[in-house]
CSV table of C-alpha atoms (C1' of nucleotides) in Angstrom, one decimal:
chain,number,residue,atom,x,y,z
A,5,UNK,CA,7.8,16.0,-12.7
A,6,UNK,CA,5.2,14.0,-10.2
A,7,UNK,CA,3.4,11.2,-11.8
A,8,UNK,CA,0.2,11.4,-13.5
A,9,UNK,CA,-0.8,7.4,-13.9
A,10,UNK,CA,-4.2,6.1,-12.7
A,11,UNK,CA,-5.5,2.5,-12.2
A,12,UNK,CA,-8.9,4.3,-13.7
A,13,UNK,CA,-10.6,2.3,-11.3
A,14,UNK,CA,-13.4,3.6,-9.0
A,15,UNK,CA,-12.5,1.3,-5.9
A,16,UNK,CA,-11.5,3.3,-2.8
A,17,UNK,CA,-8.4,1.0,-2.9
A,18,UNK,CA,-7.0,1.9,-6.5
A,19,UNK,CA,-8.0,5.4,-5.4
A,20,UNK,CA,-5.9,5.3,-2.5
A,21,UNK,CA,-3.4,3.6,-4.2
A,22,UNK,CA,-3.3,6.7,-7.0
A,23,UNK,CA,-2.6,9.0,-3.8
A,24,UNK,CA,0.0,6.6,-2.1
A,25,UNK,CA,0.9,3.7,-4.4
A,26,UNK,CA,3.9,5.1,-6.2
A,27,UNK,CA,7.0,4.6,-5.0
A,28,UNK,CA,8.4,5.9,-1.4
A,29,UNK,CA,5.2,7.5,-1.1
A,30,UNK,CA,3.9,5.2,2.3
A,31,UNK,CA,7.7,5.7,3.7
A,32,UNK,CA,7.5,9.4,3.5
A,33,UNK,CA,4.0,8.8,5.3
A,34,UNK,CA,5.9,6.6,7.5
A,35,UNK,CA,8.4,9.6,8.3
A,36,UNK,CA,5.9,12.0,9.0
A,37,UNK,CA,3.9,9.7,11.5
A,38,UNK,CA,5.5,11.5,15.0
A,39,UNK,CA,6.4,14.7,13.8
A,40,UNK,CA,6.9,17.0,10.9
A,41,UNK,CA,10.3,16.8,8.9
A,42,UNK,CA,12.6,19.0,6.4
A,43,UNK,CA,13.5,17.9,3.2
A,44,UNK,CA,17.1,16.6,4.3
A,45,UNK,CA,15.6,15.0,7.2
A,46,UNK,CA,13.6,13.1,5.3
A,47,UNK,CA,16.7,12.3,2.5
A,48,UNK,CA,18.6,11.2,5.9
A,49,UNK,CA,15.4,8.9,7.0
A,50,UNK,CA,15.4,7.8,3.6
A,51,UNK,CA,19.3,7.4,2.4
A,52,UNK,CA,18.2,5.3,-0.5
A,53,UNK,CA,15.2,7.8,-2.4
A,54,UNK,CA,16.9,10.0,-4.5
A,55,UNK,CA,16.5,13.9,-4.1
A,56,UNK,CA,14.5,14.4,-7.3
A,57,UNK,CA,11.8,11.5,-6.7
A,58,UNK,CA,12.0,12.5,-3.4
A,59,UNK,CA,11.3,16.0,-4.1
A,60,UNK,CA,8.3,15.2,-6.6
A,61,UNK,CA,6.6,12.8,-4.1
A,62,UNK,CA,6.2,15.7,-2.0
A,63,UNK,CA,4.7,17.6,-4.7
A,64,UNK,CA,2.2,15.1,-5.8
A,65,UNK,CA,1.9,14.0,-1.8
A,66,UNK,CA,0.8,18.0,-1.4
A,67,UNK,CA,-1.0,18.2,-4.8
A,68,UNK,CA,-3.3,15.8,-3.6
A,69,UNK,CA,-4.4,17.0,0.2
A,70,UNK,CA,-1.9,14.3,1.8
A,71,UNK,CA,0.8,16.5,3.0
A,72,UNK,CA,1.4,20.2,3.2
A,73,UNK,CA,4.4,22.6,4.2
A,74,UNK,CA,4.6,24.5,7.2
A,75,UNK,CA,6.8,26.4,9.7
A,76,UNK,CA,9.3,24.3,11.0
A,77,UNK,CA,10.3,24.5,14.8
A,78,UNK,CA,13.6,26.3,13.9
A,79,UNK,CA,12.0,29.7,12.1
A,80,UNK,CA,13.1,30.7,8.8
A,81,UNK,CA,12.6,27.4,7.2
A,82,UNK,CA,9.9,25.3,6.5
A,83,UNK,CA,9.2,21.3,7.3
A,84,UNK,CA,6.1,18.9,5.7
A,85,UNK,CA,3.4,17.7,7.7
A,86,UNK,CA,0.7,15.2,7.4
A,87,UNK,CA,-3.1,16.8,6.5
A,88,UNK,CA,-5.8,15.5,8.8
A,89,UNK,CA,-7.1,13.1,6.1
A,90,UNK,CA,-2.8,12.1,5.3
A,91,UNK,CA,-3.1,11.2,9.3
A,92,UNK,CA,-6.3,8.7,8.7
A,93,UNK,CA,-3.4,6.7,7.1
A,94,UNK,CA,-1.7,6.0,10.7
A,95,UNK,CA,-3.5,2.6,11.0
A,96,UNK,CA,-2.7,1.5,7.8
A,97,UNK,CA,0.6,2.6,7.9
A,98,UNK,CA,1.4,1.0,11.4
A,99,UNK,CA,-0.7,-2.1,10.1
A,100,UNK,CA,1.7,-3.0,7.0
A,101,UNK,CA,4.4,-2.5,9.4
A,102,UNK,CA,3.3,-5.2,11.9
A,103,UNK,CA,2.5,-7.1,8.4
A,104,UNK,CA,5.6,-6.5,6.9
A,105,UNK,CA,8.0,-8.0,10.2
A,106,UNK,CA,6.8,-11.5,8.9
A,107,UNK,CA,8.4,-10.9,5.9
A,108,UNK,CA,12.6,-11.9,4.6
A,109,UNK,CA,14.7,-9.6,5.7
A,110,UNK,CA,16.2,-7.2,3.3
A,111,UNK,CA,19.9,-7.8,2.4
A,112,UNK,CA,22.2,-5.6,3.7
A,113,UNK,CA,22.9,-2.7,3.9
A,114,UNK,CA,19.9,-2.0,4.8
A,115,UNK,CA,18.6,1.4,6.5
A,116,UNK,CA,16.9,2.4,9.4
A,117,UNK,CA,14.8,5.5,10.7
A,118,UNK,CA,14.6,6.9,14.0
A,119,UNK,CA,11.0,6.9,12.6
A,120,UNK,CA,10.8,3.3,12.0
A,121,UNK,CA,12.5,2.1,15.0
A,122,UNK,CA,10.1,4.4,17.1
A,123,UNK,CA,6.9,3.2,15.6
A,124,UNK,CA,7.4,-0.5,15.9
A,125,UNK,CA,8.8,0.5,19.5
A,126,UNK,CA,4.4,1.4,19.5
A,127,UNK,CA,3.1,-1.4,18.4
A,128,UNK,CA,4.9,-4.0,19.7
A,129,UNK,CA,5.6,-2.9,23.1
A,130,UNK,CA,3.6,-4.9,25.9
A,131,UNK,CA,4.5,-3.1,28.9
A,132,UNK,CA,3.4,-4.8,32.4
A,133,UNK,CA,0.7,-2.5,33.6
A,134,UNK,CA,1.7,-3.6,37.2
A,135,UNK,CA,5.2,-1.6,36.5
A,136,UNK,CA,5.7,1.7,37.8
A,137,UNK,CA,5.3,4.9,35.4
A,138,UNK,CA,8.7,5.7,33.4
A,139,UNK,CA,9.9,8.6,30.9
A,140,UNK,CA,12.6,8.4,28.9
A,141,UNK,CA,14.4,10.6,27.0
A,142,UNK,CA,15.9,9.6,23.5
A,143,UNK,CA,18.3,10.9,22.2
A,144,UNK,CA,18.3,9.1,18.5
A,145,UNK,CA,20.1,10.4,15.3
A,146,UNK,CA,20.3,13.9,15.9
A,147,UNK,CA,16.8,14.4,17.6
A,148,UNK,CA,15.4,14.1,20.6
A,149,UNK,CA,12.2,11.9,21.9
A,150,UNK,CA,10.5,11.4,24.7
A,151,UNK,CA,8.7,8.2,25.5
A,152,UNK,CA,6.3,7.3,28.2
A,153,UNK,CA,5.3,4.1,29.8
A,154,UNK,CA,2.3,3.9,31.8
A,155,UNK,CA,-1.1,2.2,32.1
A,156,UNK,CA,0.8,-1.0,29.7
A,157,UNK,CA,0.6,1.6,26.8
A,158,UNK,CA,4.0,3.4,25.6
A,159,UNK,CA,3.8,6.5,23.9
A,160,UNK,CA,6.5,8.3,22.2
A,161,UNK,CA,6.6,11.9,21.2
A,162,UNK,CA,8.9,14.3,19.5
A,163,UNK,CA,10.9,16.6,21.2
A,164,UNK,CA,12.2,17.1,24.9
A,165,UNK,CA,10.4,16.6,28.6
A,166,UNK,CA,11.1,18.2,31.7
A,167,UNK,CA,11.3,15.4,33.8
A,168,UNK,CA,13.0,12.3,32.6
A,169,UNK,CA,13.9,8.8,34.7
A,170,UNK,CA,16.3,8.5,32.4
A,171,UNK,CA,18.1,9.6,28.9
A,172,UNK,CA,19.5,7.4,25.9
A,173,UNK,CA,21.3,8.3,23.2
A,174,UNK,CA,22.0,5.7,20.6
A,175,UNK,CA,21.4,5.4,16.5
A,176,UNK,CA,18.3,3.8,15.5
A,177,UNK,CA,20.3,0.3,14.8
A,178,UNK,CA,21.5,-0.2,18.3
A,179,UNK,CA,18.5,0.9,19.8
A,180,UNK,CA,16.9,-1.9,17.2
A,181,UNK,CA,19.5,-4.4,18.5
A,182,UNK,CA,19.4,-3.6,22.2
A,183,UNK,CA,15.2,-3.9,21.7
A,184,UNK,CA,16.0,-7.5,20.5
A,185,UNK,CA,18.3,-8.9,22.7
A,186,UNK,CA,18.6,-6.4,25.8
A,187,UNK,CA,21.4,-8.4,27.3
A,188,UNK,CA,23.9,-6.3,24.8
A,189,UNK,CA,22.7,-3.3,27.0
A,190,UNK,CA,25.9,-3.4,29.5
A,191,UNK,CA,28.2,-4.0,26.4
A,192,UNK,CA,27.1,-1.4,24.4
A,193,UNK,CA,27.3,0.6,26.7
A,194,UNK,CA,31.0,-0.2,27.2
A,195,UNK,CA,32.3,0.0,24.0
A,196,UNK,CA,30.3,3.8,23.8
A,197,UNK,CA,28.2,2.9,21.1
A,198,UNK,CA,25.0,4.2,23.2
A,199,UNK,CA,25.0,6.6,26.3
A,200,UNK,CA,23.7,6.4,29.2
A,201,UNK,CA,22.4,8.9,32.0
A,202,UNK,CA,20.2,8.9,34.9
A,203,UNK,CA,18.2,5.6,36.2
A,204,UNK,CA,19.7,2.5,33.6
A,205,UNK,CA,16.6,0.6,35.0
A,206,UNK,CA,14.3,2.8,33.7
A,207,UNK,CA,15.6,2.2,30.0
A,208,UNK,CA,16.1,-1.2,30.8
A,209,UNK,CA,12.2,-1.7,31.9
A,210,UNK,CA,11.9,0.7,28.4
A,211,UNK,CA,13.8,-2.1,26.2
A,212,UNK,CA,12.0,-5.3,28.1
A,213,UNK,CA,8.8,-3.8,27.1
A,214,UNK,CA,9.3,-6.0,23.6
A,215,UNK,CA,7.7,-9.2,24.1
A,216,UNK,CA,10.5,-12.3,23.4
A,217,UNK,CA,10.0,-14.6,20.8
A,218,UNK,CA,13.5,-16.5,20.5
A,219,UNK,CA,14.2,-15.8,16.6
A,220,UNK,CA,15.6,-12.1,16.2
A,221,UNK,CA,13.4,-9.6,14.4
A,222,UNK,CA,14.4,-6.2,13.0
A,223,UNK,CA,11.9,-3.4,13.5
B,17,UNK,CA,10.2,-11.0,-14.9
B,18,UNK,CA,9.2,-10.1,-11.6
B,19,UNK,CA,10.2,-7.1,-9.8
B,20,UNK,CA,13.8,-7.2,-7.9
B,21,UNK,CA,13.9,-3.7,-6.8
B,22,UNK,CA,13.9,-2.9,-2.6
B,23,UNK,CA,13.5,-0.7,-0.5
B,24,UNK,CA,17.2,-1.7,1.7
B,25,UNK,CA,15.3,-0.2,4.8
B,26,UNK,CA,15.2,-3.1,7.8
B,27,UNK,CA,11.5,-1.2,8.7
B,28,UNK,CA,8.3,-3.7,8.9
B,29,UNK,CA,6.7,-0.8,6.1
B,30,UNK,CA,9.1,-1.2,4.0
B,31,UNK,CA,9.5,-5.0,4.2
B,32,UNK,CA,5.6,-5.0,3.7
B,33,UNK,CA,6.2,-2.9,0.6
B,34,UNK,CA,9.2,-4.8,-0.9
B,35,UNK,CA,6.5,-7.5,-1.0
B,36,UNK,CA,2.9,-5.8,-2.1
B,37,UNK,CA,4.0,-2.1,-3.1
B,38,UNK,CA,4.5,-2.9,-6.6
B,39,UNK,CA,2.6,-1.7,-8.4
B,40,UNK,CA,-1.1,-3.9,-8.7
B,41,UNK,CA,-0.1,-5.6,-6.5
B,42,UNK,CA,-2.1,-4.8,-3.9
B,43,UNK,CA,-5.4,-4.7,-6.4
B,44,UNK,CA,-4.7,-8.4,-6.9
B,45,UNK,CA,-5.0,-8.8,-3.3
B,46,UNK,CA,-8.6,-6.8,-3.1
B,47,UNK,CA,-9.9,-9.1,-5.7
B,48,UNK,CA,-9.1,-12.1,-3.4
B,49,UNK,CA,-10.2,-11.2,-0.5
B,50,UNK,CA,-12.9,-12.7,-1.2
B,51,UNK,CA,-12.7,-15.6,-3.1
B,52,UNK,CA,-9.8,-17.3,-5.2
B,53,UNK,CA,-10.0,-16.5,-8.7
B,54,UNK,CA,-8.0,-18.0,-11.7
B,55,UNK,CA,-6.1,-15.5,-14.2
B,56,UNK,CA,-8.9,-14.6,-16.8
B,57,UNK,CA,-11.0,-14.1,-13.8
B,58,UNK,CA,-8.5,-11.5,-12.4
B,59,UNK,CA,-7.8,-10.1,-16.0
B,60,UNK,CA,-11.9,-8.9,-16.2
B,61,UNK,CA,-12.0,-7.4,-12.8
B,62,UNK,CA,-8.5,-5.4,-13.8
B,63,UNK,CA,-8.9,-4.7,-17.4
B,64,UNK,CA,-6.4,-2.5,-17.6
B,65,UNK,CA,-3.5,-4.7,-16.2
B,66,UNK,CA,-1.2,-5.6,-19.0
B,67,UNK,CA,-1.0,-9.6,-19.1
B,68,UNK,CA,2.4,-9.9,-18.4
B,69,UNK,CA,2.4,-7.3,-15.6
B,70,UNK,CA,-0.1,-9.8,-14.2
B,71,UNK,CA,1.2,-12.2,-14.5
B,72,UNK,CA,4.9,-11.2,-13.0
B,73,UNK,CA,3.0,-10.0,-10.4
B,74,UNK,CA,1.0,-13.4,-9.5
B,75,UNK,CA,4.6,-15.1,-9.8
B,76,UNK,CA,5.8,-12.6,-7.6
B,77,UNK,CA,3.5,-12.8,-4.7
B,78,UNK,CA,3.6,-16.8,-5.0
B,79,UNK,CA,7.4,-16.6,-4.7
B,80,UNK,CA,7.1,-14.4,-1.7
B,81,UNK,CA,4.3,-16.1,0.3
B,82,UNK,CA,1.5,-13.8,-0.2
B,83,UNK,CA,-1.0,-16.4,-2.5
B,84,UNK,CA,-0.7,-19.5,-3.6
B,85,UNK,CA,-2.0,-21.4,-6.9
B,86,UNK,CA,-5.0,-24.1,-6.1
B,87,UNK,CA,-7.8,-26.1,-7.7
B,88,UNK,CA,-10.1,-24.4,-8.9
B,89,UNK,CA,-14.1,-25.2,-8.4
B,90,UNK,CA,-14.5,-26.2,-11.7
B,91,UNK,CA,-12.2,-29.0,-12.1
B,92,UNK,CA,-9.1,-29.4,-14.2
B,93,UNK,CA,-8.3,-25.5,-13.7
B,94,UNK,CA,-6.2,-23.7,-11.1
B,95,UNK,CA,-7.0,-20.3,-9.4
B,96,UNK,CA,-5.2,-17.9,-7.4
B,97,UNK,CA,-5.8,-17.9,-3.7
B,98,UNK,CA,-4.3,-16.1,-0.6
B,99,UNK,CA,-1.9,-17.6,1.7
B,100,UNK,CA,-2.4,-17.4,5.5
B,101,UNK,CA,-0.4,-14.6,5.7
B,102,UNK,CA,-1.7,-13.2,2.5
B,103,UNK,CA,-4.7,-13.3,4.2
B,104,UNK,CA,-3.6,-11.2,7.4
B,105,UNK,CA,-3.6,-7.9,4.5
B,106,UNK,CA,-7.3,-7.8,4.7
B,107,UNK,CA,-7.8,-5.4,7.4
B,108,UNK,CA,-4.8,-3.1,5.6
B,109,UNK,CA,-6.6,-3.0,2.4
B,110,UNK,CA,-10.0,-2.4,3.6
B,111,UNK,CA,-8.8,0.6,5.4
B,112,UNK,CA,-7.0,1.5,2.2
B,113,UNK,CA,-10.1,0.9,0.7
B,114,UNK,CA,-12.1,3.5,3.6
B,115,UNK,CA,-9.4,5.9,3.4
B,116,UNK,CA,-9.5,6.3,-0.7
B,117,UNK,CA,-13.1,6.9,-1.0
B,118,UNK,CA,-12.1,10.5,0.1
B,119,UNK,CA,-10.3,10.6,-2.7
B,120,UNK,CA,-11.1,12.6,-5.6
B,121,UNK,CA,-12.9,10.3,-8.8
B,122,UNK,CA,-10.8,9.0,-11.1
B,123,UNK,CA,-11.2,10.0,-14.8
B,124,UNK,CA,-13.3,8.0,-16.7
B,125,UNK,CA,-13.5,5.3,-18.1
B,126,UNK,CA,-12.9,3.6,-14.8
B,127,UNK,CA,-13.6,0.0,-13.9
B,128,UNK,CA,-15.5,-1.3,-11.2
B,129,UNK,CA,-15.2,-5.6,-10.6
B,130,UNK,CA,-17.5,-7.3,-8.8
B,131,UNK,CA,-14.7,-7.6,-5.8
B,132,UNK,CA,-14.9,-3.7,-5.3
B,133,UNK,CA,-18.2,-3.2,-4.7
B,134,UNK,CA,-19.2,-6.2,-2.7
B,135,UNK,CA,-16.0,-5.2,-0.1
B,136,UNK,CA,-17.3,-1.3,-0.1
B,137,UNK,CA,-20.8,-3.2,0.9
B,138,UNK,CA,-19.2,-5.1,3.5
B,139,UNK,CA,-17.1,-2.1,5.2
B,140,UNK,CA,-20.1,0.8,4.6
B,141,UNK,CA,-23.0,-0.9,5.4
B,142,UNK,CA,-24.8,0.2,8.6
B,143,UNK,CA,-27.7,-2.2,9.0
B,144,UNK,CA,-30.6,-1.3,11.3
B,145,UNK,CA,-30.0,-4.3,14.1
B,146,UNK,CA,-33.4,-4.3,14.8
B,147,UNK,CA,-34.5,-4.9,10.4
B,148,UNK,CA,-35.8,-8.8,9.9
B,149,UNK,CA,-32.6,-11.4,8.9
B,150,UNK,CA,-32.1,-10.9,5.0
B,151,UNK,CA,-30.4,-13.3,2.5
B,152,UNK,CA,-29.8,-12.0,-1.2
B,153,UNK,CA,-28.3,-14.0,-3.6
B,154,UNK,CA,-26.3,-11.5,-6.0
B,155,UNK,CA,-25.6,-12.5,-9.9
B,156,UNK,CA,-22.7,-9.9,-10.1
B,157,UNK,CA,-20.6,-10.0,-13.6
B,158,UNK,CA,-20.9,-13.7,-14.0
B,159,UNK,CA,-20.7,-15.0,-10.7
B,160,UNK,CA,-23.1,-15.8,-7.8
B,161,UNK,CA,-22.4,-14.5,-4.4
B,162,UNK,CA,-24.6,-14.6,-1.0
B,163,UNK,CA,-25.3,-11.4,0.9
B,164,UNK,CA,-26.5,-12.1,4.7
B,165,UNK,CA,-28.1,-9.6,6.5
B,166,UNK,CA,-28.7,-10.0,10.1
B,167,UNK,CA,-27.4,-8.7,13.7
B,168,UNK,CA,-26.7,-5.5,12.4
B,169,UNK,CA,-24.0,-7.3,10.3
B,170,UNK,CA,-23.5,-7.3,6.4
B,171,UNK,CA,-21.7,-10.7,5.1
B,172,UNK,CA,-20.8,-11.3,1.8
B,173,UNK,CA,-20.0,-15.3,0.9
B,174,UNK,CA,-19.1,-16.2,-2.7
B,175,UNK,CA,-21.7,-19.0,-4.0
B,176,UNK,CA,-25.3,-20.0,-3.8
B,177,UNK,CA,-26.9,-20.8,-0.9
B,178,UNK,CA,-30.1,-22.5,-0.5
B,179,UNK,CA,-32.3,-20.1,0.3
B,180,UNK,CA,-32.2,-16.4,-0.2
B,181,UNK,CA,-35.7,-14.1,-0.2
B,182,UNK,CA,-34.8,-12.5,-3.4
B,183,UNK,CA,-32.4,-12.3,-6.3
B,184,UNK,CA,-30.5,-9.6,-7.9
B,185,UNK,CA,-28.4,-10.1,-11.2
B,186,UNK,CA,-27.1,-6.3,-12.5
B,187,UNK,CA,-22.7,-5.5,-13.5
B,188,UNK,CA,-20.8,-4.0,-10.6
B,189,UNK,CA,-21.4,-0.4,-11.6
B,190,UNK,CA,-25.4,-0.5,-11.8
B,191,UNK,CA,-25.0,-2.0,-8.3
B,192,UNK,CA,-22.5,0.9,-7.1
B,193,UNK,CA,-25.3,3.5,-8.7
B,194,UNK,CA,-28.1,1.9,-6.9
B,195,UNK,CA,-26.5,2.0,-3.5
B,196,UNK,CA,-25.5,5.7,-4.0
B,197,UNK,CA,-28.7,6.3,-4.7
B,198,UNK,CA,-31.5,3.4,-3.9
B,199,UNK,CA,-34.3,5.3,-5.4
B,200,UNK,CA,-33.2,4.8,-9.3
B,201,UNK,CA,-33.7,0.9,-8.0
B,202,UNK,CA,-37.3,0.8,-10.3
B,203,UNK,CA,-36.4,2.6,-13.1
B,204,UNK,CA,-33.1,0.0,-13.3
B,205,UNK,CA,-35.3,-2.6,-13.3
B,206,UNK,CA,-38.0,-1.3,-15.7
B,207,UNK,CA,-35.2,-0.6,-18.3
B,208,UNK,CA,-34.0,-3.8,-18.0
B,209,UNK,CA,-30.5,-3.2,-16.5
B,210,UNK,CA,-31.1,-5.1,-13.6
B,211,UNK,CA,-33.0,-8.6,-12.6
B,212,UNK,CA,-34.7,-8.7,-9.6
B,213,UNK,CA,-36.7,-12.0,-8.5
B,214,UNK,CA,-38.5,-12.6,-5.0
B,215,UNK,CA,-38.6,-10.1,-2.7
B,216,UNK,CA,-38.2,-6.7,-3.7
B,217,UNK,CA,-38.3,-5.3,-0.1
B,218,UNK,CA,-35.1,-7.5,0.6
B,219,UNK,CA,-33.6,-5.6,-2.0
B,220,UNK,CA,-35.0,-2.4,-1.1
B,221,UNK,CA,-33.3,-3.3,2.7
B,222,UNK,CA,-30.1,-4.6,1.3
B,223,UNK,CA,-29.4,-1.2,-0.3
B,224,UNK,CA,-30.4,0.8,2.3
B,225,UNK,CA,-28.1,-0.6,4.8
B,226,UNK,CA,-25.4,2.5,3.3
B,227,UNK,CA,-26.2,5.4,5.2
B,228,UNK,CA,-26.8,8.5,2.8
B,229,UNK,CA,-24.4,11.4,3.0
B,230,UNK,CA,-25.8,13.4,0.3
B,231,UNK,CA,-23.3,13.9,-2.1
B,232,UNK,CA,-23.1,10.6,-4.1
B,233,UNK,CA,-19.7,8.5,-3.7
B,234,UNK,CA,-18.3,5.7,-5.4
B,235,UNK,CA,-17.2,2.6,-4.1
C,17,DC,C1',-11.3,-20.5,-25.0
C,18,DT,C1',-7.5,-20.2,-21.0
C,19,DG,C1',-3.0,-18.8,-19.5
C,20,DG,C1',0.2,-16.9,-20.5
C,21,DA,C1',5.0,-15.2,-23.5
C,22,DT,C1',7.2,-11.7,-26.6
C,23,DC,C1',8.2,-7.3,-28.4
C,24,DC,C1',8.4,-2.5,-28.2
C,25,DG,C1',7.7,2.6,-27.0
C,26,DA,C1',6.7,5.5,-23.0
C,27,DA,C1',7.0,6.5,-18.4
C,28,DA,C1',9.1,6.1,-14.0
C,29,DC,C1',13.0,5.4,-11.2
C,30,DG,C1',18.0,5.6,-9.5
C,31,DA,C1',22.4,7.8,-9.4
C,32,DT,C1',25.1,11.6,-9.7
C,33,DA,C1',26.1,16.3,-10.6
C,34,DC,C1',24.9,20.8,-10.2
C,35,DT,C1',22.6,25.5,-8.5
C,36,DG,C1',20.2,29.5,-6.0
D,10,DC,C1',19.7,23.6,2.9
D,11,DA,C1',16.4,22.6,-0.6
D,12,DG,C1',15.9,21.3,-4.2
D,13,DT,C1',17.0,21.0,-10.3
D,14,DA,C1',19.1,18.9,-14.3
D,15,DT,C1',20.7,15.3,-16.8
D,16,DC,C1',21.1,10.7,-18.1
D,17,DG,C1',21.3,5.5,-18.1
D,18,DT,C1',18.4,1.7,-16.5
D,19,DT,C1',14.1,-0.6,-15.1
D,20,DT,C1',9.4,-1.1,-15.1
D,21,DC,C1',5.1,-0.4,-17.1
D,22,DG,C1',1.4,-0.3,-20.7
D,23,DG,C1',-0.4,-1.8,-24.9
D,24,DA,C1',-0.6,-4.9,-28.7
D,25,DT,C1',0.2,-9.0,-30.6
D,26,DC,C1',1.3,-13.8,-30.7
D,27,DC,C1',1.4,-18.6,-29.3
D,28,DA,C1',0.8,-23.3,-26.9
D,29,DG,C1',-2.5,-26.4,-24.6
DNA sequence: CTGGATCCGAAACGATACTG
DNA sequence: CAGTATCGTTTCGGATCCAG
């Protein structure tokens, strides 16, 4: 049953905060941020929300304009998608992340989203404008992403391109490592725990895109 | 006792959240934005904050870095004030505040503090560049603030200044009901729900700096 | 008065098991 | 796959009480 408290206050921000404030509701924002997602994609993004608060923050995340359900790629079944007004939130969304990197890490075990790893890869890449264009292909957790480097912007977007430099496949911690310290590159690339194909010095232009700053930070 | 729940996801959102997504949390940030204010000050503009929610949350966000207890201006007496860092929310909860006010009312009763509708000012005001430099001095709720009005810029300080071209004492909701709708601004002060010394044209200005849309919003 | 602390019932959450 | 059902635990909300 989706909850039904209210700050009763007529600020925008408690307002808001009636819509998104409750509990996982800003992660499964998060989640929805680069494409739309099925219920167990969403329970895999999330491996610590349990199904049924999961399943009635959808509700209330519907109920109230921010989300809806619609086809999803594969036919037959159906995946949730940001509204137009549930996409205004991007900036605040990306904003608390960039906020939130300042902050103590969590204690382990701690998770981490294809999603997550993706949108900080956004924000905080600083890619040399002088550098030549480059398309990678992710492969990251079971789905596949395609990110672009041009004009010192990177862009990353769901699903396959034609014509990629190169192609990664890796789990959304060891792209998080490698996007910290991309000297582990040639090791983790030994030991199989990413793969490889195509032009390495595309990816490796893709991973140096992260401006240094000495202390490790987790996306 | 403060809140020891987390999200166990290594994602700057959910660090952020693990930090200001409990609940009022992020209220108690709105309300000092603007200036620091001690606990009785923050119990008024939240009224319906339990006190020892409150006050595990003000523990809370001191323990993690987001404010900080000070002097306050009247001596002997501490008040609540942001951190640097605490400070670096202020662009997350304005938009918060933007996004909400697409949000449908909340029931009533609902509560408006002084906070609320000075920060809806700031972000919705549209001043006409070319209109003469204003100063108001605003008796809002118990406190003084300065509104400045100049360069097609609204700026909100919290204080006196030394000289403003008119005066306006009313509560936080007359205020949000004037700006909705500027032209109730004589019959609020015939009735005596509102003050106004000086310049009434600086007033009339002030409150025309929020661009009409019609159908009447709330801050 | 200010700045909380204590107590208690109600609601929300977390974990696990289960179903169409 | 996409959720429900159940149940123990935590947090919240509301009222009251207390020390400086």
């Amino acid at each position: 049953m989706p909850t039904s408290r209210s700050y009763r206050d007529s600020c925008g921000v408690a307002r808001a905060l009636d819509v998104v404030g409750e509990r996982w509701a800003l992660l499964i924002v998060r989640e929805l941020l680069l494409t739309p997602q099925r219920f167990s994609e969403l329970r895999h993004a999330l491996p610590h929300v349990s199904s049924n608060v999961l399943a009635d923050r959808l509700r209330e995340l519907e109920n109230n304009g921010v989300i809806h359900r619609g086809p999803a790629e594969t036919e037959g079944s159906t995946a949730y998608q940001l509204t137009e007004w549930g996409r205004n939130l991007e900036p605040i969304v990306r904003g608390l992340g960039e906020w939130g990197v300042d902050a103590p890490q969590p204690p382990e075990p701690s998770a981490l989203s294809a999603s997550s790893v993706l949108i900080f890869l956004e924000d905080a890449a600083r890619p040399d404008p002088k550098a030549p264009p480059t398309v990678c292909r992710l492969d990251l957790g079971g789905r596949v992403w395609t990110v672009r480097l041009a004009d010192g912007r990177l862009r990353v977007q769901a699903g396959e391109t034609a014509t990629a430099d190169a192609s990664l496949r890796a789990d959304p911690k060891t792209l998080s490592t490698l996007l910290n310290d991309p000297s582990t590159l040639e090791t983790a690339r030994a030991n199989g725990s990413i793969a490889v194909v195509g032009d390495l010095s595309a990816i490796r232009r893709l991973l140096h895109t992260i401006p240094r700053n000495d202390h490790p930070t987790t996306p």
